Coordinates of C-alpha atoms and ligand atoms in Angstrom, one line a residue:
X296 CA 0.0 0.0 0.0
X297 CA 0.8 3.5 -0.5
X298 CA 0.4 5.6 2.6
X299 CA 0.8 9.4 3.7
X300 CA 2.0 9.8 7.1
X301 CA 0.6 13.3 8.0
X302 CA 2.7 14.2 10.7
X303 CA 5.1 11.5 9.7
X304 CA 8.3 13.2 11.5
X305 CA 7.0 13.2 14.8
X306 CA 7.9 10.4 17.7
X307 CA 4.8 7.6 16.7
X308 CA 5.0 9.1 13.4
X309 CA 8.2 8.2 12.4
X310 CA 8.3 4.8 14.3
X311 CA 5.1 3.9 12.0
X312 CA 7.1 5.0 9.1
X313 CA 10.0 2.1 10.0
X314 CA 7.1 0.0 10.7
X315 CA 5.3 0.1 7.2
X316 CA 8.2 0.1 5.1
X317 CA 9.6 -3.1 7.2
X318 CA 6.0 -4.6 6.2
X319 CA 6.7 -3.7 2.8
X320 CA 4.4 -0.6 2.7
X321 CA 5.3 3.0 0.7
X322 CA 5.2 5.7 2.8
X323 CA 5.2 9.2 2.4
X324 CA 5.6 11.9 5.2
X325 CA 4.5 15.0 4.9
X326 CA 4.9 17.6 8.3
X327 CA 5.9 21.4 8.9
X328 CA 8.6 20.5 11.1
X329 CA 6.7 22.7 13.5
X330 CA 7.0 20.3 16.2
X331 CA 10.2 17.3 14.5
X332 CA 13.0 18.1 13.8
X333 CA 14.6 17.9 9.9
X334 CA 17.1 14.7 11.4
X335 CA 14.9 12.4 11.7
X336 CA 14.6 11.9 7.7
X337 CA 18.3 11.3 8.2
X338 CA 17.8 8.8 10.8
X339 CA 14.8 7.3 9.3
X340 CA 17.1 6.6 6.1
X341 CA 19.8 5.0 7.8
X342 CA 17.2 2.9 9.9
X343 CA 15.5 1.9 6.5
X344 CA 18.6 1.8 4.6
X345 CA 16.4 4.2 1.5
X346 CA 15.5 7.5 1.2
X347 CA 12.4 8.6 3.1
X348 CA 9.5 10.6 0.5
X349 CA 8.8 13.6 2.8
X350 CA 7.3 17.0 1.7
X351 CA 7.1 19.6 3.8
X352 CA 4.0 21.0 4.1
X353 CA 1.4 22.2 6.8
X354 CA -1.6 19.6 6.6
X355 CA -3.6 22.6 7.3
X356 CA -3.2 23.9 4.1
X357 CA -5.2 23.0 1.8
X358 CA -3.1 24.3 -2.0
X359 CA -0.1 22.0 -0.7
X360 CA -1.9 19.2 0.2
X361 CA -4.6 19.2 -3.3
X362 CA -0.6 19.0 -5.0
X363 CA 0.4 16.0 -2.4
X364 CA -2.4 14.3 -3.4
X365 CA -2.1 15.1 -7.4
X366 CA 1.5 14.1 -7.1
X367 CA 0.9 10.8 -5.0
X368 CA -2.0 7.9 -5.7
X369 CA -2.0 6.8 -2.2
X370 CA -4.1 3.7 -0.9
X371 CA -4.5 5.2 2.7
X372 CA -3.7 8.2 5.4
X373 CA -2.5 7.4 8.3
X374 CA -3.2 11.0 10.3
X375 CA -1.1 11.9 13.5
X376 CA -0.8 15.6 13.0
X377 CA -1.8 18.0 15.5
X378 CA -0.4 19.9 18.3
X379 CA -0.5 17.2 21.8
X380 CA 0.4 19.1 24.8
X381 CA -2.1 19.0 27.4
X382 CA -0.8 22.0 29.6
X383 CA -0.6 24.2 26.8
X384 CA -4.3 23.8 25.4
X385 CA -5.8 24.9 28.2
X386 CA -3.6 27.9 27.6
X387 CA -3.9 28.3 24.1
X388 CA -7.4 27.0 23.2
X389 CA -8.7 28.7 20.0
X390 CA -5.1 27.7 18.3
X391 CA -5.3 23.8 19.4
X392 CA -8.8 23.7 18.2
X393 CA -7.9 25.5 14.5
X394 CA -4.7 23.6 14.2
X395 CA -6.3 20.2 15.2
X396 CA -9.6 20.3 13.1
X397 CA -8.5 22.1 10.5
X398 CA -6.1 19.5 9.8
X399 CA -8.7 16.5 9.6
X400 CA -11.1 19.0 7.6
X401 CA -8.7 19.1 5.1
X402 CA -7.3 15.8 5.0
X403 CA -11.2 14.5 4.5
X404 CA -11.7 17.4 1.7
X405 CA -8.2 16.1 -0.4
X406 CA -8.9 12.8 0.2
X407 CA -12.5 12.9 -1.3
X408 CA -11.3 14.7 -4.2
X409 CA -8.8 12.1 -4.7
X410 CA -10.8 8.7 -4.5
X411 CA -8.6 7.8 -1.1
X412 CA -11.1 6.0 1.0
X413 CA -8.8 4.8 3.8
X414 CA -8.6 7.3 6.7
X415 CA -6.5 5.6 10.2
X416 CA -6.8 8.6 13.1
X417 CA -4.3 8.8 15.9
X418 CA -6.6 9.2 18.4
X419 CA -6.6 9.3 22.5
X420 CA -7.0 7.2 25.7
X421 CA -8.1 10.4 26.8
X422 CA -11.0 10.8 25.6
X423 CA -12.6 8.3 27.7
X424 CA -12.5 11.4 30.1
X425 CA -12.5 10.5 33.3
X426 CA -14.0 7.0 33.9
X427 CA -12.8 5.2 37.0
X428 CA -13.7 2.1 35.1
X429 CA -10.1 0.3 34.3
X430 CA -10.3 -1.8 32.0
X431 CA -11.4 0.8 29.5
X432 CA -13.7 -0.7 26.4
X433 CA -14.2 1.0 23.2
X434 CA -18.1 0.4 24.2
X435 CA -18.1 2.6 26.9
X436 CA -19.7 5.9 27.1
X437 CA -17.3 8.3 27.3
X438 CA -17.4 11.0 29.9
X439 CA -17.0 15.0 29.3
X440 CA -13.2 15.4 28.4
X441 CA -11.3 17.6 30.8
X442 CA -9.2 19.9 28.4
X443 CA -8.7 21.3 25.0
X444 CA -6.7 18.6 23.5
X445 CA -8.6 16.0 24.6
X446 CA -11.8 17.7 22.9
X447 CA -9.7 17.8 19.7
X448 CA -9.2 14.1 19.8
X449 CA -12.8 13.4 20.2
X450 CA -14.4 15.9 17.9
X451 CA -12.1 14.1 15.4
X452 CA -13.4 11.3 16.2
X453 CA -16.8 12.5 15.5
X454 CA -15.8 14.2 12.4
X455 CA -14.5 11.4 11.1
X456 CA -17.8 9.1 12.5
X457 CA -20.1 11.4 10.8
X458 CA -17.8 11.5 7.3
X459 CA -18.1 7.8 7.2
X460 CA -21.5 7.5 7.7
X461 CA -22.2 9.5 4.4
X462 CA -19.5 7.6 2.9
X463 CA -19.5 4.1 3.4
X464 CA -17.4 3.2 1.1
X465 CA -14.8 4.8 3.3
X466 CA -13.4 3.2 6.4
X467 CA -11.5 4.5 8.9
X468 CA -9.8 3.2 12.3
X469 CA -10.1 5.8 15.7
X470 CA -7.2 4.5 17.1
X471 CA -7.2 4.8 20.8
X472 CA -3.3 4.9 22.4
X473 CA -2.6 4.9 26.2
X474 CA 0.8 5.7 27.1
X475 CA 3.5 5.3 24.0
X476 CA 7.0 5.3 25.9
X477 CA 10.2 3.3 25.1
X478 CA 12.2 4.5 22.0
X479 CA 13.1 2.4 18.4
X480 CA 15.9 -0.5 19.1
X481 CA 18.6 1.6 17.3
X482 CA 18.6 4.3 20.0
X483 CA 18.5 6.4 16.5
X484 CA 14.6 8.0 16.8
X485 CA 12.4 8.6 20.1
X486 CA 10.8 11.2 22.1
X487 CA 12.3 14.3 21.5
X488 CA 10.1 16.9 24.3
X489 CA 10.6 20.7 23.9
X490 CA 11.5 22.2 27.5
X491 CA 10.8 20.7 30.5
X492 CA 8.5 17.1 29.7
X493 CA 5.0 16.8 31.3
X494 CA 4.9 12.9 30.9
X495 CA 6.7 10.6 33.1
X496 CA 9.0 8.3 30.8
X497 CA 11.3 11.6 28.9
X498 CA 11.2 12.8 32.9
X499 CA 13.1 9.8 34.3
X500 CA 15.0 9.9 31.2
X501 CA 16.6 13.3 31.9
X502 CA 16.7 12.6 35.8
X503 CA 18.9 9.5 34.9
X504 CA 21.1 11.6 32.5
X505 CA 21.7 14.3 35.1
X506 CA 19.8 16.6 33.0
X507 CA 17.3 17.1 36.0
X508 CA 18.0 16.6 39.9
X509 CA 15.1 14.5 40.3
X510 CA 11.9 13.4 40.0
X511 CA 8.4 14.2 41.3
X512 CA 6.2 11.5 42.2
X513 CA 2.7 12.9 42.0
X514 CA 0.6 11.5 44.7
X515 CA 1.3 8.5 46.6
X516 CA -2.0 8.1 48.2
X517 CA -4.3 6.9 45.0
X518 CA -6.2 3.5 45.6
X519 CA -3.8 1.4 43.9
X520 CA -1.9 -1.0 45.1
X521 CA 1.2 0.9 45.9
X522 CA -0.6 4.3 46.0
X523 CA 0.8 6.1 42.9
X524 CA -1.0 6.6 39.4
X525 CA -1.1 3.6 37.3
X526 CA -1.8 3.6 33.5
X527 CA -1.3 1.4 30.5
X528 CA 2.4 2.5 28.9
X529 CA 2.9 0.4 25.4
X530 CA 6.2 0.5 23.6
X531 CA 6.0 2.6 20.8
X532 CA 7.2 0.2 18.5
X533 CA 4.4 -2.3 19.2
X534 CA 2.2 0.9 19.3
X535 CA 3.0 1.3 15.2
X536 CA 2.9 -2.0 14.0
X537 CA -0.8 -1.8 15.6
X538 CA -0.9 1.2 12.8
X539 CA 0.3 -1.0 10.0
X540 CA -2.3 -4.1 11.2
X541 CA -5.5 -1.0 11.2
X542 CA -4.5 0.1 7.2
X543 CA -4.2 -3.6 6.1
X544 CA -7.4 -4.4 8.0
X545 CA -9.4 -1.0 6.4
X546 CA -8.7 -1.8 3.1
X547 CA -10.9 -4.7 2.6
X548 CA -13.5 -3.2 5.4
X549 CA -15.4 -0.2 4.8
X550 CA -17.0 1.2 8.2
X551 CA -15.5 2.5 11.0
X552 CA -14.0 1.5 13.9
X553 CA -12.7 2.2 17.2
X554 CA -10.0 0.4 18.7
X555 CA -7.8 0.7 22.0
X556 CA -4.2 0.2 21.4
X557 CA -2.5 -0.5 24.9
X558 CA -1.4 -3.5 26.4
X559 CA -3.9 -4.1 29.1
X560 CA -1.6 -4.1 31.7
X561 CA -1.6 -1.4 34.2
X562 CA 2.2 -0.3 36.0
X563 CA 2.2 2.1 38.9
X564 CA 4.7 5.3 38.7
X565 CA 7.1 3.8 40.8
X566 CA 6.7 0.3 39.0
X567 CA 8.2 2.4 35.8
X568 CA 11.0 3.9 38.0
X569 CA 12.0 0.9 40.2
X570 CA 12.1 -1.3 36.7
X571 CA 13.7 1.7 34.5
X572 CA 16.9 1.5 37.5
X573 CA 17.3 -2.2 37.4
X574 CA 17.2 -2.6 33.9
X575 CA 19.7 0.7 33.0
X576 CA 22.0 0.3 36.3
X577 CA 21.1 3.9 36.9
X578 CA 19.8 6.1 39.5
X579 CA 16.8 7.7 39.6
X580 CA 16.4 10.2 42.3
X581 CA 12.7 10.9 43.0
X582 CA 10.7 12.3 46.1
X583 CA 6.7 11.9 46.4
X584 CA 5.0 15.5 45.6
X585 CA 1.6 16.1 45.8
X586 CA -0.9 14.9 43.0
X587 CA -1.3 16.2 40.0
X588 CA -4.7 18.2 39.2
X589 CA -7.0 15.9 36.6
X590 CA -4.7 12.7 37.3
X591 CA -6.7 9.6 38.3
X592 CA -5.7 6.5 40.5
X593 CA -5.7 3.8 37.1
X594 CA -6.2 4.3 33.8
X595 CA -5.6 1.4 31.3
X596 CA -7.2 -0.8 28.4
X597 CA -8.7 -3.5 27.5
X598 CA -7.2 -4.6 23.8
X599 CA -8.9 -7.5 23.4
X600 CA -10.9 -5.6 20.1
X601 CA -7.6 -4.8 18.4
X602 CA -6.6 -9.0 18.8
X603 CA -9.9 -10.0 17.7
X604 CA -10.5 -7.2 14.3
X605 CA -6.9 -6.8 13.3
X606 CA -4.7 -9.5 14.9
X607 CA -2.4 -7.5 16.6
X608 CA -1.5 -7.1 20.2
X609 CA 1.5 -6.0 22.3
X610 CA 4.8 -8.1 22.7
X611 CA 7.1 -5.9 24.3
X612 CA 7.7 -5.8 27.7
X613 CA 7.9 -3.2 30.3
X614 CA 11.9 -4.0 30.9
X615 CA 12.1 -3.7 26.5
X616 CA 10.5 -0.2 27.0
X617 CA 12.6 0.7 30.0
X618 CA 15.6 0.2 28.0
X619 CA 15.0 1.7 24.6
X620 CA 13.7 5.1 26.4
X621 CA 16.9 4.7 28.2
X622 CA 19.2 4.5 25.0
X623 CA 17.5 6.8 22.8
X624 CA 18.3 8.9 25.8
X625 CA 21.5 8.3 26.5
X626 CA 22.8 8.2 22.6
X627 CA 21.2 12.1 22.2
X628 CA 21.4 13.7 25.6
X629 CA 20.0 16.4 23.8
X630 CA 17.4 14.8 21.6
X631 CA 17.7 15.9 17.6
X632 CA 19.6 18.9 18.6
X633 CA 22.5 16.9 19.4
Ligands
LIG741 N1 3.8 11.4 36.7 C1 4.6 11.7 37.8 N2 5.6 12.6 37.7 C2 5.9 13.3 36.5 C3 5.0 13.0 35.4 C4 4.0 12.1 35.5 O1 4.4 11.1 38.9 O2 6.8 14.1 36.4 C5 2.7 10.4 36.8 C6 1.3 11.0 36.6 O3 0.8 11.5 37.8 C7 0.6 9.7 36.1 C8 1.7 9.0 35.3 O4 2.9 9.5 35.8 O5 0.2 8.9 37.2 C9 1.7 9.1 33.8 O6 1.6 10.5 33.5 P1 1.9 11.1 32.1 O7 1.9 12.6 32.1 O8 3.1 10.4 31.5 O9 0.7 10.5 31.2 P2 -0.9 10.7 31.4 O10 -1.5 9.4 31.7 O11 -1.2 11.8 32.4 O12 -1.3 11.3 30.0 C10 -1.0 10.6 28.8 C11 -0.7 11.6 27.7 C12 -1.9 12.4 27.3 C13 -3.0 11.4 27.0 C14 -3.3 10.5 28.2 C15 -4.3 9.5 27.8 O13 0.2 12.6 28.2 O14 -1.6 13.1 26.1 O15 -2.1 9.8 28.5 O16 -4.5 8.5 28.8 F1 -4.1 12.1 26.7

């Protein structure tokens, strides 16, 4: 299949990009670099031993992407771009809801013109909202979403709902992610934050490198079994291949779907820690702080839909992500800026 990778450059991005060419797949990236960085074309090439198709381009814009789609005859989009920080659309509302629609608005306007009928959505865990109801089913009503971003994701998800409902010859995969940590094998792409990281994995990453003195446990009182925050972290690797199993599975299945891609195991904070210092050898200074406004005590899948529809499930482990955060770290202290 021929697929555009909207967003391509970014960290699940370009791991789906390694993904689909290993599976024999053509994949083209287009991204504005607004959030990547221009090296990982580099390092995708060396990774993939070819040279990576990229344009860059804002998805946004609708001139460039009409001439991506006259240039290319592609079989499927796989969308992931968007701005993702949660912190900063509370702050910056009206731009994370143009950025984030507009994107899918035009991406279903090109493809239409185009005949491509194949749409896979990087959708959220988080839009579940906040249901104490771990294991998490794609039947579940979701609740209200608690912040910008999160409404992004699930207006997408509508958008894209309602476009296949009046067009059912399309299909289209809503693909719900919990946590994607850990890094590619090579230690050549990962998680590249800019500034100071919001999510736990490129924290302990940075704590272990020296970068920051330590880190903050939030909450150590939550009804879990060792009273921090559990979720459902999936390697990011696993986490793409489940994006090369959705656009084989949509192109002999018109309709839509929503699936869960996590690994239905939930790890407490200090699980990650504790396992991310054995595995590395490597210190990871941390004191308990208090909880973090909107977290909630578990949070985690069930992926039994994804086995079932399209065959796939997890196989890394939480040691395999431990140590691949760890060398992506550890190879580029200072991400692609290195
Ligand atoms: N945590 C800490 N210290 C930190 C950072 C995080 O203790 O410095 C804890 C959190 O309290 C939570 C856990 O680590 O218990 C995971 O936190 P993350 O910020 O890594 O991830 P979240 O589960 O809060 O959020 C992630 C993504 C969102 C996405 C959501 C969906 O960041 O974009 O999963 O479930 F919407």
């Amino acid at each position: 299949m021929k697929i555009l990778l909207s967003g391509g450059a970014g960290f699940i991005g370009s791991h789906t990009y390694v993904e689909l060419t290993k599976a024999g797949h053509e994949a083209v990236i287009v991204d504005n670099l607004y959030n990547a960085s221009e090296k990982v074309l580099e390092r995708l090439q060396v990774i993939t031993g070819k040279p990576v198709p990229f344009i860059k381009a804002d998805v946004a814009d609708r001139s460039a992407m009409r001439a991506v789609f006259s240039e290319h005859k592609f079989d499927a989009v796989i969308h992931f771009a968007g701005y993702k920080a949660v912190g900063e659309s509370v702050q910056k509302p009206i731009e994370y809801y143009r950025n984030n629609l507009d994107t899918t608005l035009t991406l279903c306007e090109c493809m239409r013109e185009a005949g491509v009928k194949c749409i896979v959505f990087s959708s959220s865990a988080t839009v579940y909202g906040p249901l104490e109801t771990s294991p998490l089913e794609e039947s579940m009503a979701p609740e209200d979403c608690t912040n910008p971003y999160a409404w992004t994701k699930s207006m997408n998800e509508r958008i894209l709902l309602d476009a296949v409902h009046a067009m059912p010859d399309w299909s289209c995969a809503l693909l719900r992610y919990f946590n994607p940590i850990g890094a590619h094998e090579s230690g050549l792409i990962g998680e590249d934050p800019v500034g100071i990281p919001n999510n736990l994995m490129p924290f302990i990453t940075q704590v272990a490198s020296g970068k920051r003195e330590k880190l903050s446990v939030f909450g150590n009182d939550y009804n879990t079994p060792d009273g921090t925050g559990v979720r459902d972290y999936i390697h990011v690797v696993d986490l793409a291949r489940g994006h090369v199993a959705a656009c084989e599975y949509l192109l002999t299945h018109p309709g839509a779907e929503i699936i869960n891609l996590g690994t239905g195991i939930g790890y407490s904070v200090l699980d990650i820690v504790n396992t991310f210092m054995r595995v590395n050898n490597i210190d990871v200074p941390y004191v308990i702080a208090p909880r973090r406004s909107g977290d909630m005590d578990s949070y985690y899948a069930d992926p039994s839909k994804a086995k079932a529809l399209l065959g796939w499930q997890a196989e890394k482990t939480l040691d395999d992500m431990c140590r691949d955060s760890w060398r992506w770290q550890s190879n580029n202290p200072n991400g692609y800026r290195d």
